[in-house]
Short mmCIF file of C-alpha atoms in Angstrom, two decimals:
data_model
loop_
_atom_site.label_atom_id
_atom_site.label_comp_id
_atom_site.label_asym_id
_atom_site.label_seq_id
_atom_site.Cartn_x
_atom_site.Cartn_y
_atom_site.Cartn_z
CA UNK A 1 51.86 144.63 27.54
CA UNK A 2 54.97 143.16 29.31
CA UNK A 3 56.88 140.70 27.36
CA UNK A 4 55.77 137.54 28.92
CA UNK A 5 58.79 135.45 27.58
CA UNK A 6 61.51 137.60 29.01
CA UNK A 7 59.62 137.22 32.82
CA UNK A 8 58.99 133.46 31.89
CA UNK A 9 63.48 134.05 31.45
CA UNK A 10 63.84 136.45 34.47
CA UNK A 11 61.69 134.23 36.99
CA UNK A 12 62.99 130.53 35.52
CA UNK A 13 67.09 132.38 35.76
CA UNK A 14 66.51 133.57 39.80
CA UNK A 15 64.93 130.37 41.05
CA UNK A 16 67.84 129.21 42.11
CA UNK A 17 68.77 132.04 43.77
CA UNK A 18 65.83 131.79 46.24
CA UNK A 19 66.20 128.48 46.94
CA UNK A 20 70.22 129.24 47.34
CA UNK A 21 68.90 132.45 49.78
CA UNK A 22 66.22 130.59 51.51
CA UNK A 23 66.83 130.18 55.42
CA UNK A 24 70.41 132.23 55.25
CA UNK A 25 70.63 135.40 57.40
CA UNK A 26 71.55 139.03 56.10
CA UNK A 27 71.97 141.63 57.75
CA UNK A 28 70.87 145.08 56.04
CA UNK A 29 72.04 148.74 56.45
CA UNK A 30 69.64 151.06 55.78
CA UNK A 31 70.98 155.02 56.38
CA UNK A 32 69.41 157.84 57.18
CA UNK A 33 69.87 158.83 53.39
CA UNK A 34 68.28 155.88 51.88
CA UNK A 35 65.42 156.38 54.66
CA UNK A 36 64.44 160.50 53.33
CA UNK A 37 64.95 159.08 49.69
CA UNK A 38 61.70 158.58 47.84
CA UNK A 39 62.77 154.69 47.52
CA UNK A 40 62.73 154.15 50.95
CA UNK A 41 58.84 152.29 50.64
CA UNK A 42 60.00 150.00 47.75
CA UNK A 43 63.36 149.31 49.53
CA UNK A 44 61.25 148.25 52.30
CA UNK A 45 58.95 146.21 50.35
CA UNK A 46 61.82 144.34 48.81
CA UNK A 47 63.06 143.36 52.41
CA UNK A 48 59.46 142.29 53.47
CA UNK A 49 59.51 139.99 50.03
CA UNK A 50 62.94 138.54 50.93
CA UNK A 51 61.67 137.71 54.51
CA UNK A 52 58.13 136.13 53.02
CA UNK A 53 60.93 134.26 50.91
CA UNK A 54 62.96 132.85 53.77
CA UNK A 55 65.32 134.89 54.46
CA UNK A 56 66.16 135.64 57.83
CA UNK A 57 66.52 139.21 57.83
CA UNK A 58 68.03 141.54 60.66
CA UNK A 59 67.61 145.22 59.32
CA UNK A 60 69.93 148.27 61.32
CA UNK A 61 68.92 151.79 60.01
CA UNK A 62 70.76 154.83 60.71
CA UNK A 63 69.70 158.30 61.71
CA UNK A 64 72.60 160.61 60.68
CA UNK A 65 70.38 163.31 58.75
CA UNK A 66 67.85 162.98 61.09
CA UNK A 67 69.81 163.47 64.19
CA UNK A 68 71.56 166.76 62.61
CA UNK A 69 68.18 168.15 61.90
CA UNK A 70 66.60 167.63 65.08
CA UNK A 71 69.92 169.13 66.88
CA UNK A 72 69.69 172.09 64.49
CA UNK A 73 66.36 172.30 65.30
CA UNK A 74 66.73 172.54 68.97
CA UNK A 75 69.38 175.18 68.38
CA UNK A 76 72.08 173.08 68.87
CA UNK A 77 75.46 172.41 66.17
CA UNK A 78 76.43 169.01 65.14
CA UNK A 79 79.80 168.14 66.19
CA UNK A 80 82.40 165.49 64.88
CA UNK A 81 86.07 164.14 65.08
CA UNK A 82 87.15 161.82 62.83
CA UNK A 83 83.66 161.46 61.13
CA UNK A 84 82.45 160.49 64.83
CA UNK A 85 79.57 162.11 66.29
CA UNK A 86 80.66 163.62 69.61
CA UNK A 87 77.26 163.52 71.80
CA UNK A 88 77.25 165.60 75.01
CA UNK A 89 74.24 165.57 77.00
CA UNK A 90 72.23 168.28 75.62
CA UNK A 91 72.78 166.34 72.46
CA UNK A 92 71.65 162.86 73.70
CA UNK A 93 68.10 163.93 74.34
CA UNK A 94 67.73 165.06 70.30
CA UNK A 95 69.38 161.55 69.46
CA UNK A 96 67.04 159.28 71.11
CA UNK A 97 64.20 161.67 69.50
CA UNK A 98 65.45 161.49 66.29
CA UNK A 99 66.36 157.67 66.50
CA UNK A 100 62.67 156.93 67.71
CA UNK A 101 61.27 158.75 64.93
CA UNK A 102 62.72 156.78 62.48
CA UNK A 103 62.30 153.47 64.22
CA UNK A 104 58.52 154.03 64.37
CA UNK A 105 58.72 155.57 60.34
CA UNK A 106 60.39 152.01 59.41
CA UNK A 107 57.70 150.01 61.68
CA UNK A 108 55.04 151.60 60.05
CA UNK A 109 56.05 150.97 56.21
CA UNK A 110 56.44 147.63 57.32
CA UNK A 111 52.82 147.43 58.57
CA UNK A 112 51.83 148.04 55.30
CA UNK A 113 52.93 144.70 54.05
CA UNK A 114 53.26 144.45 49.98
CA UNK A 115 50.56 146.29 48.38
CA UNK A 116 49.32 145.59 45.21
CA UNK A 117 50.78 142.28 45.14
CA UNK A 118 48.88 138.60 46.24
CA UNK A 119 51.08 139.49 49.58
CA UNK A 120 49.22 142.49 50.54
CA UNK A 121 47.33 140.35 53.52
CA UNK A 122 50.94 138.79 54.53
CA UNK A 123 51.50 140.29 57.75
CA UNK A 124 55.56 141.18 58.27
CA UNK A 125 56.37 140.68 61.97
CA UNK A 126 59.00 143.46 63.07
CA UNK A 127 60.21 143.24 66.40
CA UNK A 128 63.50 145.23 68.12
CA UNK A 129 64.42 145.66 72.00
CA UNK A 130 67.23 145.73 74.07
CA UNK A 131 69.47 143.31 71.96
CA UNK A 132 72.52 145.17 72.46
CA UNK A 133 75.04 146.37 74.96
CA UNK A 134 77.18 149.63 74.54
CA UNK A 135 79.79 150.72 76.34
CA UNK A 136 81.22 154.58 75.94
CA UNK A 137 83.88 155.20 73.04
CA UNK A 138 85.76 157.65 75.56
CA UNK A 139 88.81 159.82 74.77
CA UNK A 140 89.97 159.40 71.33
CA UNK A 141 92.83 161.98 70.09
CA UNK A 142 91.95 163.96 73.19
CA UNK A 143 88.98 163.95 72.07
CA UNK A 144 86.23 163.25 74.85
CA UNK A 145 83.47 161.23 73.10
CA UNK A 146 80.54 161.80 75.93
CA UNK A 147 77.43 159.75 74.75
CA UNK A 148 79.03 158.46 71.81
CA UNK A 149 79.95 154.64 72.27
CA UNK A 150 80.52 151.32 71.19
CA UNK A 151 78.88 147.72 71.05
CA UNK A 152 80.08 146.21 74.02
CA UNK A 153 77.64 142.84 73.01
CA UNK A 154 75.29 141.83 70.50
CA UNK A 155 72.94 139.50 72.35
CA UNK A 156 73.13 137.22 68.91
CA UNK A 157 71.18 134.12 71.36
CA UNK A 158 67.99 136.33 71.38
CA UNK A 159 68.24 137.66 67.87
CA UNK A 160 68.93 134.04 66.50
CA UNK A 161 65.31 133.23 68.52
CA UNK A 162 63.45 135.92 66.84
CA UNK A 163 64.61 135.29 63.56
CA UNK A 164 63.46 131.24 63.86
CA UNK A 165 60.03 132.78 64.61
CA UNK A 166 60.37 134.72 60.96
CA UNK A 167 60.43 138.53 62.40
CA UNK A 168 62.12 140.70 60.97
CA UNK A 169 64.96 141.96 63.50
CA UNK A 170 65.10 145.95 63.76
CA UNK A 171 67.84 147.56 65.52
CA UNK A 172 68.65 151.57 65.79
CA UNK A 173 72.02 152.52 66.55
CA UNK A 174 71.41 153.03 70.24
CA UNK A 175 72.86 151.07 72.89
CA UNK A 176 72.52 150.37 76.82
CA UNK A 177 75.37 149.78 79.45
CA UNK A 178 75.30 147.53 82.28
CA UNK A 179 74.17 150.66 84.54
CA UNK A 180 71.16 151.46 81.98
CA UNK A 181 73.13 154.50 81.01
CA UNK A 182 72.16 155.33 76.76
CA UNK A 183 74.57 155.66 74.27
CA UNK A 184 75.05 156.39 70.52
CA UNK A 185 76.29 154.23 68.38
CA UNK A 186 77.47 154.56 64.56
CA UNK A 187 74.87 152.42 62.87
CA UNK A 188 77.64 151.24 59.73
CA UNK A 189 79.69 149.26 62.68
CA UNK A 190 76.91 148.11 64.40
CA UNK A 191 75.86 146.14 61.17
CA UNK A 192 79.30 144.69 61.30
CA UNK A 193 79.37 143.95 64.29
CA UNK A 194 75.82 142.24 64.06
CA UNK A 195 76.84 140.32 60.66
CA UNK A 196 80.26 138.92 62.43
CA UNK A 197 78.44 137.98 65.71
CA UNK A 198 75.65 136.18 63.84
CA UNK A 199 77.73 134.66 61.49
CA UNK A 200 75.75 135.91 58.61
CA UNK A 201 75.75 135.05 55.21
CA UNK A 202 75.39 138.31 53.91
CA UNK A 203 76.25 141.85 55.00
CA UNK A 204 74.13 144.20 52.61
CA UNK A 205 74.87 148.15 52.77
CA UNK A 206 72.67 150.63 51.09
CA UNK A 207 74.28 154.05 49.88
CA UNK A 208 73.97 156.78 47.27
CA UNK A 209 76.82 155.15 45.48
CA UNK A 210 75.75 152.15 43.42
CA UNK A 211 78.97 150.58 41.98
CA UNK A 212 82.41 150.83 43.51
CA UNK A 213 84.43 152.67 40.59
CA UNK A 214 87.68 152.01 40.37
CA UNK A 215 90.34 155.40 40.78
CA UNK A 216 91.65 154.51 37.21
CA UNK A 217 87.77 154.37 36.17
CA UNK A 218 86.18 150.69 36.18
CA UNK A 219 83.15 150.26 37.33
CA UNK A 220 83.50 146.42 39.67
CA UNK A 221 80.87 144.39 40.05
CA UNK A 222 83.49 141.95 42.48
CA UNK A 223 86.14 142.66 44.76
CA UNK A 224 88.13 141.18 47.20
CA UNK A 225 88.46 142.25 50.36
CA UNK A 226 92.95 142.68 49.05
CA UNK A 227 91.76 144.45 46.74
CA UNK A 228 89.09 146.94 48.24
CA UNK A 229 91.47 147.60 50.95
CA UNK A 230 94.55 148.68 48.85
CA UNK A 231 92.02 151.04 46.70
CA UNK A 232 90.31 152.20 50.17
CA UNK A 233 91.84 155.24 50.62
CA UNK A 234 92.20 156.26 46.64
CA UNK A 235 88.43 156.02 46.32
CA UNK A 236 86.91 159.54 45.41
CA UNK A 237 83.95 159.03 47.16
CA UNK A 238 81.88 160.81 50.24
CA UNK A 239 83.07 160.27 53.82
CA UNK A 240 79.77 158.41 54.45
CA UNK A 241 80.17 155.92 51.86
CA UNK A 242 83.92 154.90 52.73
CA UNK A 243 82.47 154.01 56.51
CA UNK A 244 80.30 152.02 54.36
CA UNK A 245 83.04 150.21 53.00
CA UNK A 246 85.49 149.99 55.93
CA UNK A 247 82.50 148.69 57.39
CA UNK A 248 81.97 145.80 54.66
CA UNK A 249 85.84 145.06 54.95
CA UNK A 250 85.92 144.16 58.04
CA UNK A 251 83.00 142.15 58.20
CA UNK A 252 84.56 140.13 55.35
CA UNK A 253 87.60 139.72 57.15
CA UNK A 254 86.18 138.46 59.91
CA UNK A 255 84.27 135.58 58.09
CA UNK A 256 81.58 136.77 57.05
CA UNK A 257 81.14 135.59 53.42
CA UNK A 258 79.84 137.98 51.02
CA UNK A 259 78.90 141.48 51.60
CA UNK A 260 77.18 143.65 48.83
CA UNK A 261 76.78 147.73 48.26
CA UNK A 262 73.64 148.65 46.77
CA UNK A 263 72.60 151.98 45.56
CA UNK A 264 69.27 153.43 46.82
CA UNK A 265 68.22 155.32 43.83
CA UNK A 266 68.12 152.69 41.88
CA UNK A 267 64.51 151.15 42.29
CA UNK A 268 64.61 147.33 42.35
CA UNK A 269 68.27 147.52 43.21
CA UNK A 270 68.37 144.73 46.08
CA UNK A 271 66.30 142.17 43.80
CA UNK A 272 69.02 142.77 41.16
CA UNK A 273 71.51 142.28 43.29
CA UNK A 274 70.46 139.37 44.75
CA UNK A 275 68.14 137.60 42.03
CA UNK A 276 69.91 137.76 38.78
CA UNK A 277 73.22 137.03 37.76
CA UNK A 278 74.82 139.84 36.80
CA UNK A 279 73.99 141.78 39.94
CA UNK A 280 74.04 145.94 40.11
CA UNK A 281 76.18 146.88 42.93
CA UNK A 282 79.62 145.58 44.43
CA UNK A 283 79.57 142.10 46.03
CA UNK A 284 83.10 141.84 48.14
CA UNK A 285 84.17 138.37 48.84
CA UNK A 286 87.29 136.65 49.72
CA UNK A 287 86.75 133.99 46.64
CA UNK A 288 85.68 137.38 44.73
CA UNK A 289 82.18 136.40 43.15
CA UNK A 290 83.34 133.07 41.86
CA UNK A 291 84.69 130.07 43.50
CA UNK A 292 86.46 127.41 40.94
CA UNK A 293 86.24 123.95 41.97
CA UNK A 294 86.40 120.38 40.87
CA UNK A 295 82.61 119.30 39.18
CA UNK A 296 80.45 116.03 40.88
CA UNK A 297 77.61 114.30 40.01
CA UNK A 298 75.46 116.94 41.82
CA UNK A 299 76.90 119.37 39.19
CA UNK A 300 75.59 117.60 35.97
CA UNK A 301 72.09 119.58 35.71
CA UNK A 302 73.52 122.51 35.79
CA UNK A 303 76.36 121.51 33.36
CA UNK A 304 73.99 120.69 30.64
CA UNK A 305 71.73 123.80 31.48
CA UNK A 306 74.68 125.63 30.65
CA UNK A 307 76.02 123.63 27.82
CA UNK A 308 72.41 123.29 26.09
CA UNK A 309 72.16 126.61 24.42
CA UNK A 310 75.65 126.45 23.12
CA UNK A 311 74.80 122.95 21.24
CA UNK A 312 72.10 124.20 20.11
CA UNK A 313 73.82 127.01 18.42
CA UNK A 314 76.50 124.61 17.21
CA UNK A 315 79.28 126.23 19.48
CA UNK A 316 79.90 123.17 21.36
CA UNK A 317 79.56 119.41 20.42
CA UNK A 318 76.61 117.39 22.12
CA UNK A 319 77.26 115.68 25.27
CA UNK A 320 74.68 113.32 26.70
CA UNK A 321 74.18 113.41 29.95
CA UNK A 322 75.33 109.49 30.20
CA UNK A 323 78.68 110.84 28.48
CA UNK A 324 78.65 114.11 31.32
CA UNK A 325 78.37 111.24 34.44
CA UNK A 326 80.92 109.02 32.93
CA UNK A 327 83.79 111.93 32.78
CA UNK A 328 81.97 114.33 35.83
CA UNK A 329 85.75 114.00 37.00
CA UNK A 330 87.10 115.54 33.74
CA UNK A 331 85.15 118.85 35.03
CA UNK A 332 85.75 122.49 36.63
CA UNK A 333 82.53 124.11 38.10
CA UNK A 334 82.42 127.78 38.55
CA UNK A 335 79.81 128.82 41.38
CA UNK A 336 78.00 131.97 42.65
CA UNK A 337 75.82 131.62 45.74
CA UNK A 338 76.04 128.35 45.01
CA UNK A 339 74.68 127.76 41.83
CA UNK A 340 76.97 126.74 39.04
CA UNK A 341 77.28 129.82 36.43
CA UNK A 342 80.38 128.31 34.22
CA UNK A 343 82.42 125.03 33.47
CA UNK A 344 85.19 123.56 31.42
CA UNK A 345 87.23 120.49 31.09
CA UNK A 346 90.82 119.37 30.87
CA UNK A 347 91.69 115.85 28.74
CA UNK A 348 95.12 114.97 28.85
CA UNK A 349 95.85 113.06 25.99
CA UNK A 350 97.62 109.15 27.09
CA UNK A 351 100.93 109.22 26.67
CA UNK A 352 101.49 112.26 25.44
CA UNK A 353 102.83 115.89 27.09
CA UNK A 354 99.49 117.45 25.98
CA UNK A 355 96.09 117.77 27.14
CA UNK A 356 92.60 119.35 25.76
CA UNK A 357 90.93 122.28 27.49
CA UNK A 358 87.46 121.46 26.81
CA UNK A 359 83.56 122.26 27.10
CA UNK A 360 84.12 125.75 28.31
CA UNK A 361 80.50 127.44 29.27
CA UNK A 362 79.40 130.00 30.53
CA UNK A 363 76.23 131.74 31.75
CA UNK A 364 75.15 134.33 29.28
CA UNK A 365 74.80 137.13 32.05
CA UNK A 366 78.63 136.76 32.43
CA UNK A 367 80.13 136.66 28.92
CA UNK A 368 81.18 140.06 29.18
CA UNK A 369 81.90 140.88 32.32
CA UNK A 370 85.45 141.83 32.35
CA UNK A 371 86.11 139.21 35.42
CA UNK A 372 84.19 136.71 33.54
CA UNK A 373 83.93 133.45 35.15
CA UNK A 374 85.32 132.07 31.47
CA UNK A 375 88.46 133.36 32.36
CA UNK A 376 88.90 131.99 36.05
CA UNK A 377 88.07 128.53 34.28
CA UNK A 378 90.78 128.86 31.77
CA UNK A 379 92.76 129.60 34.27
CA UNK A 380 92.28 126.72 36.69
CA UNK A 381 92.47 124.54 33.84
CA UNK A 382 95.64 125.71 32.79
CA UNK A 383 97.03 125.34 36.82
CA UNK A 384 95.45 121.77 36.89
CA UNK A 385 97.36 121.20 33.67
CA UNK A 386 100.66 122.20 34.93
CA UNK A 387 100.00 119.80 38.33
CA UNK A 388 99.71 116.95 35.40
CA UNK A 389 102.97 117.31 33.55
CA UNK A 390 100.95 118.66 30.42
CA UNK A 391 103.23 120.90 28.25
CA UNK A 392 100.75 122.22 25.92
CA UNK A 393 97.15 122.70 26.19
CA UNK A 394 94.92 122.29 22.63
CA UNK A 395 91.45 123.66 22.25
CA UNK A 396 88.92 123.77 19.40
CA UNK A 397 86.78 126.40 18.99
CA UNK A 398 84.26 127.45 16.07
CA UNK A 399 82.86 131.09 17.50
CA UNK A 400 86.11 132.59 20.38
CA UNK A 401 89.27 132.40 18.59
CA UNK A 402 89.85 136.24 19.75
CA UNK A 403 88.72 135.54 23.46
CA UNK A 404 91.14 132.72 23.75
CA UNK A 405 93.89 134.71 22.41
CA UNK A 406 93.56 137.13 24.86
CA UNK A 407 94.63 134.08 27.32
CA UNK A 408 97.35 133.33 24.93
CA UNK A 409 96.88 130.79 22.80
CA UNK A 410 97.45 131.07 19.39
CA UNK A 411 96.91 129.28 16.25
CA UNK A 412 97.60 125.65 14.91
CA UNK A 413 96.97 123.19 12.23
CA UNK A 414 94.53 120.21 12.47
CA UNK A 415 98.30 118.19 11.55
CA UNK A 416 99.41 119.83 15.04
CA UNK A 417 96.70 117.89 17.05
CA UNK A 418 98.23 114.94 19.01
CA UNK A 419 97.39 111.96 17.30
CA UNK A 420 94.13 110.58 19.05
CA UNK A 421 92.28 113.84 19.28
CA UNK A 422 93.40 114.26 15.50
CA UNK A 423 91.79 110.77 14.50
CA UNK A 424 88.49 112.36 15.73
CA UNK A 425 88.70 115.50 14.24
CA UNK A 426 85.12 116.51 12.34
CA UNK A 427 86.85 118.34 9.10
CA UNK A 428 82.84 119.46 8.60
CA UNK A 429 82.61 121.54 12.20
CA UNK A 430 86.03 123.07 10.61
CA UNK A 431 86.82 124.25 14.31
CA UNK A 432 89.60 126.18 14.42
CA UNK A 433 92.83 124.37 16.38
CA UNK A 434 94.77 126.69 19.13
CA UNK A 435 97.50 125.84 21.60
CA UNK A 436 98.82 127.25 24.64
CA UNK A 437 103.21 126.20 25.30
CA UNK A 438 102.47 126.10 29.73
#
């Protein structure tokens, strides 16, 4: 029997994600990999849940294994420069085959709707056409490209209509020129060039890996796009999956504000991801996962959601929420997706050099991840500290004296307090004092 309390947990913890995810647009990549893999249906019936959710949802597969197979088949040898197919015209014939094929495949598993599930009467609405323009890639490094081309224009006016009428948008990596001439298209930039012309939200890309690790061996749950970029090429991974990222890159440099990688053999991987706080893939963002910003009175319920257990436990003195309103402007919000996952406060003491670094809280998911929001809070206390004139920053704590001296503070004496936060010192809490010279 499932543990009832722990889904009571799970569903109460990713509410606010679907309201956070409701009527934003992502844009999903779905390879010709993920599509043979045997977790192509639930995949599928993830992305029909997040469209029955409100999410506006434009879905580009690829074909890669597909195509090769069907030119194979036809006694024909798959050529490439640069990682680029090079389609001639025997070759174009076996692409739009191939492409079809999976188009229809991906139509039909949609059909299906969510089995098992009070959704399984929910009819998915799934519509593609001629929503983009191509133009031919030509002569690269010599290299004469044929069939192969480019997006020339993503009609984004007639996508944007058909995802206000809640379809689901299909493309295939296919494209038409002016002169109706067909040409192939490399589905990873198409879904960048899709994200940046819509102005998604979200750029999603499935692949066989489902973490970016690090080349000296950290697995990231975050990165920047700085930081992706200057481990691109260092990256021991297959040729496939760094188009994946060059593709998420440069979707995130050209505004588009998150983008994710998700492994496909990981069943449930894209509700992870999206619904719960401490994710399973990469999410690459220019604010990284966590944007640090001054609290407001919007911020209070989630403040004392935060703060609750930890007063509970005895971790942090009790703050009612009259007390929280009154010094809202005494508080640093840390936010993912838009939903406040850590916070902390700075008191400078009146007429003194010092200040208090106060209240710090975070979500539980996060405590030990090793970019914890906990730490960016610190931080931006400790840079809103300088700003002020403080010298040194004083903190009490009863249960992280070795997590703040990783930040470095270190130890003091209840006598080293400066005198107004020492009048109010509770000698039965015992907290242990710490300072930090800025």
């Amino acid at each position: 029997m499932p543990d009832l309390t722990q889904y009571a947990r799970w569903f109460r913890d990713s509410t606010p994600y679907i309201s956070a995810h409701r009527h934003k647009t992502f844009v999903v990549l779905l390879g010709g990999d993920a599509i043979v893999h045997e977790h192509v249906i639930p995949i599928v019936h993830d992305l029909a849940l997040l469209s029955v959710l409100g999410v506006r949802l434009v879905l580009v597969h690829g074909a890669r294994p597909q195509i090769d197979a069907a030119l194979e088949a036809a006694g024909l040898t798959p050529r490439f420069h640069a990682h680029r197919r090079i389609t001639d015209e025997p070759a174009i014939a076996q692409v739009q085959s191939a492409v079809a094929r999976v188009r229809v495949l991906i139509e039909g598993l949609f059909s299906l709707g969510l089995p098992n599930t009070p959704l399984h009467n929910t009819r998915i609405n799934v519509l593609s056409g001629n929503l983009v323009s191509a133009r031919p890639l030509g002569v690269v490094d010599g290299v004469d490209h044929l069939f192969t081309g480019r997006v020339r224009k993503i009609h984004h006016e007639l996508i944007s209509g058909l995802l206000e009428e809640r379809s689901i948008v299909l493309l295939s990596p296919f494209g038409y020129s002016p002169s109706g001439e067909a040409f192939n298209l490399s589905s990873e930039e198409l879904a960048a060039d899709v994200a940046i012309a819509l102005g998604a939200d979200k750029l999603i890309v499935f692949d066989e890996l489902a973490r970016i690790i690090t080349p000296d061996g950290i697995e990231r749950s975050q990165l920047t796009p700085a930081e992706l970029e200057a481990m691109l090429d260092a990256l021991e991974v297959p040729d496939m999956s760094r188009l994946r990222l060059s593709a998420l890159l440069r979707a995130c440099r050209a505004g588009v504000d998150r983008t994710h990688l998700i492994g496909f053999k990981e069943d449930g991987a894209l509700l992870r991801e999206l619904f719960t706080a401490q994710g399973c893939g990469t999410q690459v963002s220019d604010e990284g996962a966590e944007h640090v910003r001054r609290a407001n009175g919007d911020d209070v319920a989630g403040i004392i959601e935060l703060i609750r257990p930890l007063e509970a436990t005895g971790a942090l003195v009790k703050r009612s929420r009259v007390k929280l309103e009154q010094e809202i402007d005494r508080f640093f919000v840390a936010e993912l997706d838009g939903i406040v996952v850590g916070c902390c406060a700075l008191y400078p003491f009146e007429g003194t050099t010092a200040g208090e670094l106060a209240c710090l809280a975070t979500h539980p998911s996060y405590r030990d991840d090793p970019i914890a929001h906990g730490t960016a809070l610190a931080r931006k206390v400790e840079s809103e500290a300088r700003r002020l004139g403080i010298k040194e920053l004083f903190l009490l704590t009863t249960q992280a004296r070795d997590w703040f001296k990783e930040l470095g503070f270190g130890e003091a004496a209840v006598e080293d307090l400066p005198a107004p936060k020492k009048a109010l010192y509770n000698y039965q809490r015992n907290s242990i004092v710490m300072k930090k010279k800025l």
